[in-house]
Coordinates of C-alpha atoms in Angstrom, one line a residue:
Chain Q
M243 CA -32.0 -8.5 -36.3
K244 CA -32.0 -11.6 -34.1
N245 CA -34.7 -13.6 -32.3
I246 CA -33.7 -14.4 -28.8
T247 CA -35.3 -16.0 -25.8
Y248 CA -34.1 -15.3 -22.4
G249 CA -34.8 -16.3 -18.8
L250 CA -34.3 -14.4 -15.6
Y251 CA -33.0 -16.2 -12.5
D252 CA -33.2 -14.9 -9.0
D253 CA -29.9 -16.4 -7.7
E254 CA -26.5 -17.0 -9.2
T255 CA -26.5 -20.6 -8.1
D256 CA -29.7 -21.2 -10.3
L257 CA -27.9 -19.5 -13.1
L258 CA -24.8 -21.6 -12.7
S259 CA -26.8 -24.9 -12.7
A260 CA -28.8 -23.7 -15.7
V261 CA -25.6 -23.0 -17.6
R262 CA -24.3 -26.5 -16.6
Q263 CA -27.6 -28.0 -17.8
A264 CA -27.4 -26.1 -21.1
N265 CA -23.8 -27.4 -21.6
A266 CA -25.0 -31.0 -20.9
E267 CA -27.8 -30.6 -23.5
H268 CA -25.3 -29.0 -26.0
L269 CA -27.4 -25.8 -26.2
E270 CA -25.4 -22.8 -27.5
I271 CA -25.6 -20.0 -25.0
E272 CA -25.8 -16.5 -26.7
E273 CA -25.0 -14.4 -23.6
V274 CA -25.1 -14.2 -19.9
Y275 CA -25.8 -11.0 -17.9
S276 CA -25.4 -10.5 -14.2
P277 CA -25.5 -7.7 -11.7
F278 CA -22.1 -8.6 -10.4
P279 CA -19.3 -10.9 -11.5
V280 CA -20.3 -14.6 -10.9
H281 CA -17.2 -16.6 -10.2
G282 CA -17.1 -20.0 -11.8
L283 CA -19.1 -18.9 -14.8
D284 CA -16.3 -18.2 -17.2
P285 CA -15.0 -21.8 -17.6
L286 CA -18.6 -23.0 -18.1
L287 CA -19.2 -20.5 -20.9
G288 CA -15.8 -21.4 -22.4
L289 CA -14.5 -17.8 -22.0
K290 CA -10.8 -17.6 -22.3
E291 CA -8.8 -15.6 -19.8
S292 CA -8.8 -11.9 -20.7
R293 CA -5.6 -10.7 -22.4
L294 CA -5.9 -7.2 -21.1
H295 CA -2.8 -7.7 -18.8
I296 CA -0.7 -8.4 -21.9
T297 CA -1.7 -5.1 -23.4
G298 CA -1.0 -3.5 -20.1
F299 CA 2.6 -4.9 -20.2
I300 CA 3.1 -3.6 -23.7
Y301 CA 1.8 -0.1 -22.9
G302 CA 3.9 0.0 -19.8
L303 CA 7.0 -0.9 -21.8
I304 CA 6.2 1.9 -24.3
G305 CA 6.0 4.2 -21.3
T306 CA 9.3 3.0 -19.9
L307 CA 11.1 3.5 -23.3
T308 CA 9.4 6.9 -23.9
A309 CA 10.6 8.3 -20.6
F310 CA 14.1 6.8 -20.7
L311 CA 14.8 7.7 -24.3
F312 CA 13.3 11.2 -24.1
M313 CA 15.3 12.2 -21.0
T314 CA 18.4 10.7 -22.4
W315 CA 18.0 12.6 -25.6
V316 CA 17.3 15.9 -23.8
F317 CA 20.3 15.7 -21.5
T318 CA 22.9 14.2 -23.9
R319 CA 21.8 15.6 -27.4
S320 CA 19.2 18.3 -27.3
W321 CA 20.5 20.6 -24.5
P322 CA 23.2 19.1 -22.3
I323 CA 23.5 20.9 -19.0
I324 CA 25.5 20.0 -16.0
F325 CA 23.4 19.9 -12.8
G326 CA 25.4 19.8 -9.6
G327 CA 28.5 18.3 -11.3
K328 CA 26.7 15.2 -12.2
P329 CA 27.2 13.4 -15.6
Y330 CA 24.9 14.4 -18.4
F331 CA 23.6 10.8 -18.5
S332 CA 22.6 10.3 -14.9
L333 CA 20.4 7.2 -14.9
P334 CA 19.5 7.0 -11.2
A335 CA 17.9 10.4 -11.3
F336 CA 15.8 9.3 -14.3
I337 CA 14.3 6.3 -12.4
P338 CA 11.4 8.1 -10.7
I339 CA 10.0 9.6 -13.9
I340 CA 10.6 6.4 -15.8
F341 CA 8.6 4.5 -13.2
E342 CA 5.7 7.1 -13.2
L343 CA 5.4 7.1 -17.0
T344 CA 5.4 3.3 -17.1
V345 CA 2.5 3.2 -14.7
L346 CA 0.7 6.1 -16.5
F347 CA 1.0 4.6 -20.0
S348 CA 0.0 1.1 -18.8
A349 CA -3.1 2.3 -16.9
V350 CA -4.3 4.7 -19.5
G351 CA -3.7 2.3 -22.3
M352 CA -5.4 -0.6 -20.6
V353 CA -8.5 1.4 -19.6
I354 CA -8.9 2.8 -23.1
T355 CA -8.4 -0.7 -24.6
F356 CA -11.0 -2.1 -22.1
Y357 CA -13.7 0.4 -23.2
V358 CA -12.9 0.1 -26.9
I359 CA -12.9 -3.7 -27.1
S360 CA -16.1 -3.8 -25.0
G361 CA -17.8 -1.3 -27.2
M362 CA -18.4 1.0 -24.2
G363 CA -18.0 4.8 -23.8
P364 CA -20.1 7.9 -23.4
G365 CA -22.9 7.8 -25.9
A366 CA -22.9 4.0 -26.4
K367 CA -26.4 2.7 -27.0
P368 CA -26.7 -0.7 -25.3
V369 CA -29.5 -3.2 -25.7
I370 CA -31.0 -3.5 -22.2
L371 CA -33.0 -6.7 -22.0
D372 CA -34.3 -6.1 -18.5
K373 CA -33.8 -3.2 -16.2
R374 CA -33.4 -5.5 -13.2
I375 CA -30.3 -7.2 -14.6
T376 CA -28.2 -4.4 -12.9
D377 CA -30.2 -5.0 -9.8
D378 CA -30.9 -8.6 -8.8
K379 CA -31.7 -10.7 -11.9
F380 CA -29.4 -13.1 -13.6
C381 CA -30.1 -13.4 -17.3
L382 CA -29.4 -16.3 -19.7
V383 CA -29.9 -15.7 -23.4
F384 CA -30.4 -18.2 -26.2
D385 CA -30.5 -17.4 -29.9
T386 CA -33.8 -18.9 -31.0
G387 CA -33.7 -17.6 -34.6
T388 CA -31.8 -20.7 -35.8
D389 CA -33.1 -24.2 -36.4
A390 CA -31.1 -25.6 -33.4
L391 CA -33.5 -24.2 -30.8
S392 CA -37.1 -23.1 -31.0
P393 CA -38.5 -20.5 -28.6
S394 CA -40.9 -23.0 -27.1
N395 CA -38.0 -25.5 -26.4
A396 CA -36.1 -22.7 -24.9
E397 CA -39.0 -21.8 -22.7
Q398 CA -39.2 -25.4 -21.6
F399 CA -35.6 -25.4 -20.7
F400 CA -36.0 -22.2 -18.6
K401 CA -39.0 -23.7 -16.7
K402 CA -37.1 -26.8 -16.0
T403 CA -34.0 -25.0 -14.7
G404 CA -36.0 -22.7 -12.4
A405 CA -36.1 -19.4 -14.2
S406 CA -38.6 -17.0 -12.6
E407 CA -39.4 -15.2 -15.9
V408 CA -39.0 -16.0 -19.6
Y409 CA -39.3 -13.6 -22.5
S410 CA -38.8 -13.8 -26.3
K411 CA -37.7 -10.7 -28.2
T412 CA -36.3 -9.6 -31.5
I413 CA -33.3 -7.3 -31.2
Chain B
M299 CA -24.9 -22.3 -1.7
S300 CA -22.4 -21.7 1.0
S301 CA -19.0 -20.2 0.8
I302 CA -15.9 -21.2 2.6
V303 CA -15.5 -18.5 5.2
S304 CA -13.7 -18.9 8.5
P305 CA -16.2 -18.9 11.4
I306 CA -14.2 -16.2 13.3
R307 CA -15.2 -13.7 10.6
R308 CA -17.9 -11.3 11.7
P309 CA -20.6 -10.3 9.2
L310 CA -19.9 -7.2 7.0
I311 CA -23.4 -6.8 5.8
E312 CA -26.1 -6.7 8.5
G313 CA -29.9 -6.7 8.4
N314 CA -30.6 -9.8 6.4
K315 CA -30.2 -8.1 3.0
T316 CA -31.2 -9.4 -0.4
Y317 CA -29.6 -8.3 -3.6
H318 CA -32.5 -6.0 -4.2
D319 CA -32.3 -4.4 -0.8
I320 CA -28.6 -3.6 -1.4
T321 CA -29.6 -1.8 -4.6
E322 CA -32.4 0.1 -2.9
D323 CA -30.4 1.1 0.1
I324 CA -27.3 2.3 -1.6
C325 CA -29.0 4.1 -4.5
A326 CA -31.5 5.8 -2.2
P327 CA -29.2 8.8 -1.3
T328 CA -28.8 9.7 -5.0
E329 CA -32.6 9.4 -5.7
R330 CA -34.4 11.2 -2.8
A331 CA -34.4 14.9 -2.2
P332 CA -31.4 16.1 -0.2
S333 CA -31.8 15.9 3.5
L334 CA -31.5 18.9 5.8
A335 CA -28.1 17.7 7.1
W336 CA -26.8 17.5 3.5
I337 CA -28.1 21.0 2.7
I338 CA -26.6 22.6 5.8
A339 CA -23.2 20.8 5.1
F340 CA -23.3 21.9 1.5
I341 CA -24.0 25.6 2.3
L342 CA -21.1 25.5 4.8
A343 CA -18.8 23.8 2.3
V344 CA -19.6 26.3 -0.4
T345 CA -19.1 29.2 2.0
F346 CA -15.6 27.9 2.6
L347 CA -15.1 27.4 -1.1
A348 CA -16.0 31.1 -1.5
I349 CA -13.4 32.1 1.1
Y350 CA -10.9 30.0 -0.9
L351 CA -11.7 31.8 -4.1
V352 CA -11.4 35.2 -2.4
C353 CA -8.0 34.3 -0.9
L354 CA -6.9 32.9 -4.2
V355 CA -7.7 36.1 -6.1
I356 CA -5.9 38.1 -3.4
T357 CA -2.8 35.9 -3.7
V358 CA -2.8 36.0 -7.5
W359 CA -3.5 39.8 -7.6
G360 CA -1.1 40.9 -4.8
G361 CA 1.5 38.1 -5.2
I362 CA 3.1 36.0 -2.6
G363 CA 3.7 39.2 -0.5
T364 CA 0.2 38.7 0.8
W365 CA 1.6 35.8 2.8
D366 CA 4.1 36.1 5.6
L367 CA 6.8 34.0 4.1
N368 CA 10.3 35.6 4.3
R369 CA 13.8 35.1 3.0
T370 CA 14.6 32.4 5.6
I371 CA 11.3 30.7 5.6
G372 CA 10.3 30.2 2.0
W373 CA 7.9 27.3 2.6
G374 CA 5.1 27.7 5.1
W375 CA 1.5 26.8 5.2
D376 CA 1.4 26.4 1.4
I377 CA 3.7 23.4 1.2
T378 CA 2.4 22.1 4.6
N379 CA -1.1 22.0 3.1
F380 CA 0.2 20.4 0.0
V381 CA 1.9 17.5 1.8
W382 CA -1.1 17.2 4.1
W383 CA -3.6 16.8 1.3
V384 CA -1.4 14.5 -0.7
G385 CA -1.1 12.3 2.4
I386 CA -4.8 12.2 2.9
G387 CA -5.1 11.2 -0.8
H388 CA -3.2 8.0 -0.1
A389 CA -5.9 6.1 1.9
G390 CA -8.2 5.7 -1.1
T391 CA -5.8 3.8 -3.2
L392 CA -4.5 1.9 -0.3
I393 CA -8.0 0.7 0.6
S394 CA -9.0 -0.1 -3.0
A395 CA -5.7 -1.4 -4.3
I396 CA -3.6 -3.0 -1.5
L397 CA -6.7 -4.4 0.2
L398 CA -7.9 -5.8 -3.1
L399 CA -4.6 -7.6 -3.6
F400 CA -4.8 -8.9 0.0
R401 CA -8.5 -10.0 -0.7
Q402 CA -9.8 -8.1 2.3
K403 CA -13.5 -8.2 2.0
W404 CA -14.2 -5.2 4.3
R405 CA -12.8 -2.9 1.7
T406 CA -16.0 -3.2 -0.3
G407 CA -17.9 -1.1 2.2
V408 CA -15.6 1.9 2.1
N409 CA -13.5 1.7 -1.1
R410 CA -15.7 3.9 -3.3
A411 CA -15.9 6.8 -0.9
A412 CA -12.2 6.5 0.0
E413 CA -11.3 6.6 -3.7
A414 CA -13.5 9.6 -4.3
M415 CA -11.8 11.2 -1.3
T416 CA -8.4 10.5 -2.8
I417 CA -9.3 12.3 -6.0
F418 CA -10.6 15.3 -4.3
A419 CA -7.7 15.4 -1.8
V420 CA -5.2 15.3 -4.7
I421 CA -7.1 18.1 -6.4
C422 CA -6.7 20.2 -3.3
A423 CA -3.1 19.2 -3.0
G424 CA -2.3 20.2 -6.5
Q425 CA -3.5 23.8 -5.9
F426 CA -0.8 24.6 -3.4
P427 CA 2.4 24.1 -5.4
L428 CA 0.8 26.0 -8.2
I429 CA -0.3 28.9 -6.1
H430 CA 3.0 29.2 -4.4
M431 CA 4.9 29.6 -7.7
G432 CA 4.0 33.3 -7.6
R433 CA 3.4 33.7 -11.3
Q434 CA 0.7 31.1 -11.5
W435 CA 0.0 31.9 -15.2
M436 CA 3.5 30.4 -15.9
G437 CA 2.5 27.2 -14.2
F438 CA 2.7 25.2 -17.5
F439 CA 6.5 25.8 -17.5
I440 CA 6.8 22.7 -15.3
F441 CA 5.9 20.5 -18.2
P442 CA 8.6 19.5 -20.7
Y443 CA 7.0 20.8 -23.9
P444 CA 8.8 22.0 -27.1
N445 CA 9.3 25.8 -26.6
S446 CA 10.9 28.8 -28.3
R447 CA 13.6 29.1 -25.7
G448 CA 16.0 26.7 -27.2
P449 CA 14.1 24.4 -26.6
L450 CA 15.2 24.7 -23.0
W451 CA 13.9 21.7 -21.1
V452 CA 12.9 21.2 -17.4
N453 CA 15.4 19.6 -15.0
F454 CA 14.6 15.9 -15.0
N455 CA 17.1 15.5 -12.1
S456 CA 15.0 17.6 -9.8
P457 CA 12.7 16.0 -7.2
L458 CA 10.4 18.9 -7.6
L459 CA 9.9 17.8 -11.2
W460 CA 9.6 14.1 -10.1
D461 CA 6.7 15.4 -8.0
V462 CA 5.0 16.9 -11.0
F463 CA 5.1 13.5 -12.7
A464 CA 4.2 11.6 -9.6
I465 CA 1.2 13.7 -8.6
S466 CA -0.2 13.9 -12.1
T467 CA 0.2 10.2 -12.7
Y468 CA -1.3 9.4 -9.4
F469 CA -4.3 11.6 -10.1
T470 CA -4.9 10.1 -13.5
V471 CA -4.6 6.5 -12.4
S472 CA -6.8 7.0 -9.3
L473 CA -9.4 8.7 -11.5
L474 CA -9.4 5.8 -14.0
F475 CA -9.5 3.2 -11.2
W476 CA -12.4 5.0 -9.5
Y477 CA -14.4 5.6 -12.5
T478 CA -14.0 2.1 -14.0
G479 CA -15.2 0.7 -10.7
L480 CA -18.1 3.1 -10.7
V481 CA -19.4 2.3 -14.2
P482 CA -21.5 -0.9 -13.3
D483 CA -23.0 1.0 -10.4
L484 CA -23.9 4.0 -12.5
A485 CA -25.6 1.5 -14.8
T486 CA -27.6 0.3 -11.8
V487 CA -28.7 3.9 -11.1
R488 CA -29.4 4.4 -14.8
D489 CA -31.8 1.5 -14.9
R490 CA -33.8 2.9 -12.1
A491 CA -33.8 6.5 -13.2
K492 CA -36.3 8.5 -15.3
G493 CA -36.3 11.6 -17.4
I494 CA -33.3 13.9 -17.4
R495 CA -31.5 11.8 -14.7
K496 CA -31.7 8.8 -17.0
K497 CA -30.1 10.7 -19.8
F498 CA -27.3 11.8 -17.6
Y499 CA -26.6 8.3 -16.2
E500 CA -26.9 6.8 -19.8
V501 CA -23.9 8.9 -20.8
A502 CA -22.1 8.4 -17.4
S503 CA -22.5 4.6 -17.4
F504 CA -20.8 4.1 -20.8
G505 CA -23.5 1.7 -21.9
W506 CA -22.7 -1.0 -19.3
T507 CA -24.9 -4.1 -19.5
G508 CA -23.3 -6.7 -17.3
K509 CA -22.2 -9.2 -19.9
A510 CA -20.2 -12.1 -18.6
K511 CA -17.2 -11.2 -20.8
H512 CA -17.3 -7.6 -19.7
W513 CA -17.3 -8.6 -16.0
Q514 CA -14.4 -10.8 -16.7
R515 CA -12.4 -8.0 -18.3
W516 CA -13.6 -5.6 -15.6
E517 CA -12.3 -7.8 -12.9
S518 CA -9.0 -8.4 -14.7
L519 CA -8.6 -4.6 -15.2
S520 CA -9.4 -3.8 -11.6
L521 CA -6.8 -6.3 -10.4
I522 CA -4.0 -5.1 -12.7
L523 CA -4.8 -1.4 -11.9
A524 CA -4.6 -2.4 -8.3
G525 CA -1.2 -4.0 -9.0
L526 CA 0.0 -0.9 -10.7
A527 CA -1.5 1.5 -8.1
T528 CA 0.1 -0.2 -5.2
P529 CA 3.7 0.6 -6.1
L530 CA 2.4 3.9 -7.4
V531 CA 0.9 5.0 -4.1
L532 CA 4.1 4.1 -2.3
S533 CA 6.2 6.0 -4.9
V534 CA 4.1 9.2 -4.7
H535 CA 4.8 10.0 -1.1
T536 CA 8.3 8.7 -1.4
I537 CA 8.9 11.3 -4.1
V538 CA 7.1 14.0 -2.0
S539 CA 9.6 13.1 0.7
F540 CA 12.4 13.5 -1.8
D541 CA 11.6 17.2 -2.0
F542 CA 13.0 17.4 1.4
A543 CA 15.3 14.4 1.7
T544 CA 17.5 15.3 -1.3
S545 CA 18.2 18.8 0.0
V546 CA 21.2 19.7 2.2
I547 CA 19.1 21.1 5.1
P548 CA 19.8 19.4 8.4
G549 CA 16.6 17.8 9.6
W550 CA 15.5 17.3 6.0
H551 CA 18.4 15.4 4.7
T552 CA 17.5 12.0 6.1
T553 CA 17.1 8.6 4.6
I554 CA 14.2 7.7 6.9
F555 CA 11.9 10.2 5.1
P556 CA 10.4 7.9 2.4
P557 CA 9.0 5.2 4.6
Y558 CA 8.2 7.7 7.3
F559 CA 6.2 9.8 4.9
V560 CA 4.3 6.8 3.4
A561 CA 3.3 5.6 6.9
G562 CA 2.2 9.1 7.8
A563 CA 0.2 9.3 4.6
I564 CA -1.7 6.1 5.3
F565 CA -2.2 7.2 8.8
S566 CA -3.8 10.5 8.0
G567 CA -5.6 9.1 5.0
F568 CA -7.4 6.5 7.1
A569 CA -8.2 9.2 9.7
M570 CA -9.9 11.2 7.0
V571 CA -11.8 8.2 5.7
Q572 CA -13.0 7.6 9.3
S573 CA -14.2 11.2 9.7
L574 CA -16.1 11.0 6.4
M575 CA -17.6 7.5 6.8
V576 CA -18.7 7.9 10.4
I577 CA -20.8 10.9 9.2
A578 CA -21.8 9.4 5.9
R579 CA -23.1 6.1 7.3
K580 CA -25.3 8.1 9.7
V581 CA -26.5 10.7 7.2
F582 CA -27.2 8.3 4.4
D583 CA -28.5 5.6 6.7
L584 CA -25.8 3.0 5.6
Q585 CA -25.0 1.6 9.1
E586 CA -25.7 -1.9 7.8
Y587 CA -23.0 -1.6 5.1
I588 CA -20.4 0.3 6.9
T589 CA -20.5 -1.6 10.2
L590 CA -18.5 -1.4 13.4
E591 CA -16.5 -4.2 11.8
H592 CA -15.3 -1.9 9.1
I593 CA -14.6 0.9 11.5
E594 CA -12.6 -1.4 13.8
S595 CA -10.6 -2.7 10.9
M596 CA -9.7 0.8 9.9
N597 CA -8.8 1.7 13.5
K598 CA -6.4 -1.2 13.5
V599 CA -4.7 0.2 10.5
I600 CA -4.6 3.6 12.2
L601 CA -3.0 2.1 15.3
L602 CA -0.4 0.3 13.3
T603 CA 0.6 3.2 11.1
G604 CA 0.5 5.5 14.1
M605 CA 3.1 3.4 15.8
L606 CA 5.2 3.3 12.7
V607 CA 5.1 7.1 12.6
G608 CA 5.9 7.3 16.3
T609 CA 8.9 4.9 15.8
A610 CA 10.1 7.2 12.9
Y611 CA 9.9 10.3 15.2
L612 CA 12.0 8.6 17.8
T613 CA 14.4 7.1 15.3
E614 CA 15.0 10.6 13.9
L615 CA 15.9 11.9 17.3
F616 CA 18.2 9.0 18.1
I617 CA 20.0 9.2 14.7
A618 CA 20.5 12.9 15.1
W619 CA 22.2 12.4 18.5
Y620 CA 24.1 9.3 17.3
S621 CA 25.4 11.1 14.1
G622 CA 27.7 13.3 16.2
Y623 CA 27.0 16.1 13.7
I624 CA 26.2 19.3 15.5
Y625 CA 24.0 20.8 12.8
E626 CA 21.8 17.7 12.7
Q627 CA 21.7 17.6 16.5
Y628 CA 20.8 21.3 16.7
A629 CA 18.0 20.9 14.1
F630 CA 16.3 18.3 16.2
F631 CA 17.0 20.1 19.5
N632 CA 15.3 23.1 17.9
R633 CA 12.3 21.0 16.7
V634 CA 11.6 19.9 20.3
F635 CA 12.6 22.9 22.3
G636 CA 12.8 25.7 19.7
P637 CA 10.4 28.5 19.0
Y638 CA 7.9 26.1 17.5
W639 CA 7.9 23.7 20.4
W640 CA 4.1 23.8 20.6
S641 CA 3.8 22.3 17.1
Y642 CA 6.1 19.5 18.1
V643 CA 4.0 18.9 21.2
G644 CA 0.8 18.9 19.0
M645 CA 2.4 16.4 16.6
M646 CA 3.6 14.0 19.3
S647 CA 0.4 14.0 21.4
C648 CA -2.0 13.7 18.4
N649 CA 0.0 11.2 16.4
V650 CA 1.9 9.1 18.8
L651 CA 0.1 9.2 22.2
A652 CA -3.6 9.6 21.3
P653 CA -3.9 6.6 18.9
L654 CA -2.6 4.3 21.6
I655 CA -6.2 4.3 22.9
F656 CA -7.0 2.0 20.0
W657 CA -5.2 -0.9 21.8
S658 CA -8.6 -1.2 23.6
K659 CA -11.2 -3.1 21.6
K660 CA -13.9 -1.0 23.2
A661 CA -12.3 2.2 21.9
R662 CA -11.9 0.7 18.4
R663 CA -15.6 -0.1 18.2
S664 CA -16.7 3.3 19.7
I665 CA -18.1 5.7 17.0
F666 CA -17.6 8.6 19.3
I667 CA -13.9 7.9 20.1
T668 CA -13.2 7.0 16.5
F669 CA -14.6 10.3 15.2
F670 CA -12.7 12.4 17.7
M671 CA -9.5 10.4 17.2
S672 CA -9.8 10.9 13.4
I673 CA -10.0 14.7 13.9
F674 CA -7.1 14.6 16.3
I675 CA -5.0 12.6 13.9
N676 CA -5.7 15.0 11.0
I677 CA -4.6 17.9 13.2
G678 CA -1.5 16.0 14.3
M679 CA -0.5 15.1 10.8
W680 CA -0.9 18.7 9.7
F681 CA 1.4 19.7 12.6
E682 CA 3.9 17.1 11.5
R683 CA 4.3 18.7 8.1
F684 CA 4.5 22.1 9.7
V685 CA 7.2 20.9 12.1
I686 CA 9.2 19.5 9.3
I687 CA 8.9 22.5 7.0
A688 CA 8.7 25.7 9.0
T689 CA 10.6 24.7 12.1
T690 CA 13.5 23.4 10.2
L691 CA 13.8 26.5 7.9
A692 CA 13.4 29.0 10.8
R693 CA 16.9 28.1 12.2
D694 CA 19.3 27.7 9.4
Y695 CA 23.2 27.7 9.3
L696 CA 23.5 31.5 9.9
P697 CA 22.1 32.8 13.2
S698 CA 21.9 36.3 11.6
S699 CA 19.2 35.1 9.2
W700 CA 17.1 33.2 11.8
S701 CA 13.5 34.1 11.6
Y702 CA 10.0 33.4 12.8
Y703 CA 6.9 32.8 10.6
S704 CA 3.2 33.0 11.3
P705 CA 0.6 32.9 8.6
T706 CA -1.5 35.9 7.4
W707 CA -5.2 35.6 7.2
V708 CA -4.9 35.0 3.5
E709 CA -2.9 31.8 4.1
I710 CA -5.3 30.6 6.8
G711 CA -8.1 31.4 4.4
L712 CA -6.5 29.3 1.7
F713 CA -6.2 26.3 4.0
L714 CA -9.7 26.5 5.4
G715 CA -11.0 27.2 1.9
S716 CA -9.3 24.1 0.5
L717 CA -11.4 22.2 3.0
G718 CA -14.4 23.8 1.5
L719 CA -13.3 22.8 -2.0
F720 CA -12.8 19.2 -0.7
F721 CA -16.2 18.9 1.0
T722 CA -18.1 20.6 -1.8
C723 CA -16.7 18.0 -4.2
F724 CA -17.4 15.2 -1.8
L725 CA -21.0 16.2 -1.0
I726 CA -21.8 16.5 -4.7
F727 CA -20.3 13.1 -5.3
A728 CA -22.4 11.6 -2.5
R729 CA -25.6 12.9 -4.2
V730 CA -24.6 11.8 -7.8
A731 CA -23.0 8.4 -7.4
P732 CA -23.5 5.5 -5.1
V733 CA -21.1 6.0 -2.1
I734 CA -20.7 2.2 -1.7
A735 CA -19.7 -0.1 -4.5
I736 CA -23.0 -1.9 -5.1
A737 CA -21.8 -4.7 -7.3
E738 CA -18.9 -5.5 -5.0
V739 CA -21.1 -5.6 -1.9
K740 CA -23.5 -7.9 -3.7
H741 CA -20.5 -10.1 -4.6
I742 CA -19.6 -10.6 -1.0
L743 CA -23.1 -11.0 0.3
K744 CA -23.1 -14.8 0.5
S745 CA -19.8 -14.9 2.3
S746 CA -20.3 -11.9 4.6
G747 CA -24.0 -11.3 5.0
D748 CA -25.2 -11.9 8.5
Q749 CA -27.9 -14.3 7.4
Y750 CA -25.3 -16.6 5.9
I751 CA -22.9 -16.7 8.9
D752 CA -24.3 -19.8 10.5
K753 CA -24.7 -21.6 7.2
N754 CA -21.1 -20.7 6.2
S755 CA -19.6 -21.8 9.5
K756 CA -21.4 -25.2 9.3
H757 CA -20.1 -25.6 5.7
Y758 CA -16.7 -24.6 6.9
V759 CA -16.6 -27.3 9.5
E760 CA -17.8 -29.9 7.0
V761 CA -15.1 -28.9 4.5
V762 CA -12.4 -29.0 7.2
E763 CA -13.6 -32.4 8.5
K764 CA -13.6 -33.8 4.9
E765 CA -10.1 -32.5 4.3
L766 CA -8.8 -34.0 7.6
A767 CA -10.5 -37.4 7.0

């Protein structure tokens, strides 16, 4: 359970200036929701760059090795057959499948990782603060359960920064 | 706030839209009762799907003998259809991946529908190699799985097997790319829906809320998937062309095939996107999001790839003559003047001559011309594949085995039926999911909305003057 106060802004520029103001006042921001990615928000919130691309590289490497080692094993150990007088280990002919499996492993792995670390998937039960967040509202959330910030102070902050609506909730 | 946008850019979103208007307009087709146009189109598509199923049953029951393939011409309409559909399936990834890497903003209007088109086209494409195997229930033999025959593995050196990997990887990656892009928009629909529809979209939207961190990961994921899909899309048609290029048949054994096939794929794919979007923007009332600007941009791509394809056709002829190799020379003489001369004429006129009309700006911005050209190009690209496949096989090394091939009604039914399968899928998609990427259109509103154009150009001038000073 958590007590939160959140304000809804009508425009991403209002949201950005509110976040800047909150940073200036050393208020700790709980979460920001928006209907589309707002550029310039991540550094203000102190979000580090996503490391998804690193996982993508690792999955891709696994794909490369899987394809290469498997085909090599099949054609040199498991059941060597001569096709068209070519050597058993004919690397150039393996390249297309190695490439395809690299891409396949990387893409599938990254997408699964994305959903798992974001806690998303079919059947996920999210807390939806306001139905208009996926439409045209930009939402800034403060944790008002602690001593650092009281709901009324938060409300004042939202009024000052031009939020169109302010709500307090326990989630 | 103003964005830095060059003043020569025309608006991509018209009608003075707000964020809420965008949501309303794009969600509307999924929320209201289907229009009469949609119902008629759907009945037609399902009728063709039924024809497909009938022809499929006849083919499976009676075997490949129900087709007119013979000992000389072993690939006919089946593989022609396969290559044609795979080619169409390339535009979606091109629009969403390559144009994302190039930061082309006009992609946002058409990428969702083009990606859906890709997926359905690849589904159609995948049917044909499977059907033409003859014993379709043995289809799983193409996968390298541990079996009781040794285990005897598949031939990893064969381009036909490369194709299996390429097409299945392409399908999987396109599906993931498309669906991940769709999740935030499905959440938008979810938050507007009620009752049973809400339940459905709750599951489909994976619990998306729009947290800042999720958006950051989502953008990062989209960018990397685009980076992966770009070489992938080029590899897929390259590998399809290897089916021909690695053989020893004159007319197929050419090194120009990979780039030539890829250019042709983009060409036909964009034509299919045009056919669909010109209708969809009208039927779903989305003219303000898929503007003439979008259509003109796509026509420019069509013009470019059409000329690439034309250059490839002429290069092939020149190289055949220049090689001094009589079999190669005969193969191309036969393509132009042989028994299938009419398909060569069809290919040349639809693919090379007709698109030249797009040199005119007026033609590029004409809905009427665009629609007819897109149909022409699709016909022309089908002819191209038929020319490559059937014409080449009909005249092989031994004149005693020369032959002629024309399809039976079952083969024609399978082709027309696959169009039914494609349109059935597409029409259902257009009712269930937003046909335009809502979040991405909102994202470009301030740089490309018509009400911001003046503001942005003033801002642009200010920034430029400040930089110069």
